[in-house]
Amino acid sequence: MKRLDDTDSKKHIIVVGGGFAGLNFARQIANNKYYDLTLLDRNNYNYFTPLLYQVATGFLDPASISYPFRMLFRKTGIKFRMAEVKYVDTNTKTLHLNDGKITYDQLVFAAGAKTNFFGNAEMPGKTLSLKGIDDAIAMRNELIRTMEKAAVEVDLEERKKLLTFVIVGGGATGVEIAGVFAEMKKYIVAKDYPELKDAEGAIYIVDGHENLLAPMSKKTHKAAYDTLCRLGVNIKLHTVVSSYEDDRVTFSDGQFVEAKTVIWCAGVTANVFDGIPASSLGPGNRIKTDQFSQVLGLENVYAIGDISIQETDAVYPKGHPQLAQPAIQQGRHLAKNFLAIAKEREPKPFKYFDKGDMAIIGRNYAVADLFKHKLHFGGFLGLMSWLFIHIMSLVNYNNKIKTFYGWLIAYLTRDQHLRMIFKEPLKEEQEDNALP
């Protein structure tokens, strides 16, 4: 990392992205006498990514897992600007935005990742994905519309297609969505839609690995498989989706399923910004950095979180996992290094401490592999661990209280009241105009 010029006063740091990495960097460096900080994000709120699927399935309100940046940054000295980066000019240290320009002394990319369709160009328009609040609300609306269509469909084959869901990807998001769908099918559908009490339909989860939750322990692999099987989910491993045409999902083993809804949770690829040279990009378009999170080949530019890849850690030669914990730790560590440099101290290389992985499967079961898989929890103890850690990870007490209350009601009643379709006025008007 480059030391500050002694002749300069406060340096201007711009952080692009307010997710786990960007927010933790900003909070760690807030209220200091060395730097002015501006955080840019396309949304005016932070949201808790691991619980997006509960918004998408109607078990949490979007406000329970999101909070406005400007309220978070009160009394911190952090400035916020809602904008999108169109181009970065590293020679003039200028970001070209959708609404103007802004200059920086130090630039930190923390803009995360987006859904990876692995070259399946037709999939984005045909499937549902889940990378933001907008996606979660769109998925919730689409799922409810699908149920409403099924309730009045008289053709049994068409109704079966409407009630068949294929989830692509057996990671935490895919497993958690499959578990929620299975619980809803068992406890909610017959109550809300008596017309569908004995209707045919199925839930499939598909993954190319030999296990669900592949990065986790063997105990967790077995627990996830057995739990989803008990819930009635059809599991296809060593399998990928070859195509999705005319409501037919074709798999790599030659088999197929007729389904109206495909949810894509199969992986992510880093967001890319014009102006970052191709030589600075690694696998998955992640920005390559050194052990201090500085982008290789560029001065005064850093990258942290899902958007970055650091190949200097001997324990993680292919880069750190694109999860919340590495992003949080990188954000805090880089902020401490910036402050150390300002105080003429030596920066320290980043080392990731693996606290573990967790996933919840249905209403009563969760799995947790903690401290490099040395400690394993399952069942009710795993559930309590999952609930506690997720509650404590939310950004403020308002979110903690709302989420805990929503979970308590859902757990006691096996139900929730958030299954409503809220349309944007413009979209609703367009749909109305399209009617014959």
Short mmCIF file of C-alpha atoms in Angstrom, two decimals, residues 4 9-15 25-26 29-39 76-79 102-108 338-339:
data_model
loop_
_atom_site.label_atom_id
_atom_site.label_comp_id
_atom_site.label_asym_id
_atom_site.label_seq_id
_atom_site.Cartn_x
_atom_site.Cartn_y
_atom_site.Cartn_z
CA LEU A 4 0.14 9.31 2.16
CA SER A 9 -4.38 17.12 3.92
CA LYS A 10 -7.45 14.91 4.07
CA LYS A 11 -7.65 12.34 1.29
CA HIS A 12 -10.97 11.57 -0.41
CA ILE A 13 -11.88 7.88 -0.41
CA ILE A 14 -14.71 6.69 -2.63
CA VAL A 15 -16.29 3.31 -1.88
CA PHE A 25 -15.09 -0.55 5.52
CA ALA A 26 -17.06 2.69 5.86
CA ILE A 29 -13.04 4.25 9.08
CA ALA A 30 -15.84 6.66 10.04
CA ASN A 31 -15.23 9.80 12.11
CA ASN A 32 -11.50 10.02 11.47
CA LYS A 33 -9.28 13.06 10.90
CA TYR A 34 -7.35 11.65 7.95
CA TYR A 35 -9.93 10.85 5.28
CA ASP A 36 -13.16 12.13 3.78
CA LEU A 37 -15.35 9.22 2.68
CA THR A 38 -18.10 8.98 0.08
CA LEU A 39 -20.04 5.76 -0.44
CA THR A 76 -20.44 9.36 11.10
CA GLY A 77 -19.03 11.93 8.69
CA ILE A 78 -19.68 9.53 5.81
CA LYS A 79 -21.26 11.03 2.69
CA ILE A 102 -16.64 12.58 -8.95
CA THR A 103 -12.91 12.51 -8.24
CA TYR A 104 -11.04 10.44 -5.69
CA ASP A 105 -7.67 10.07 -4.04
CA GLN A 106 -8.27 6.44 -3.10
CA LEU A 107 -10.88 4.20 -4.71
CA VAL A 108 -12.33 1.06 -3.13
CA PHE A 338 -5.76 2.97 5.74
CA LEU A 339 -5.76 4.36 9.27
#
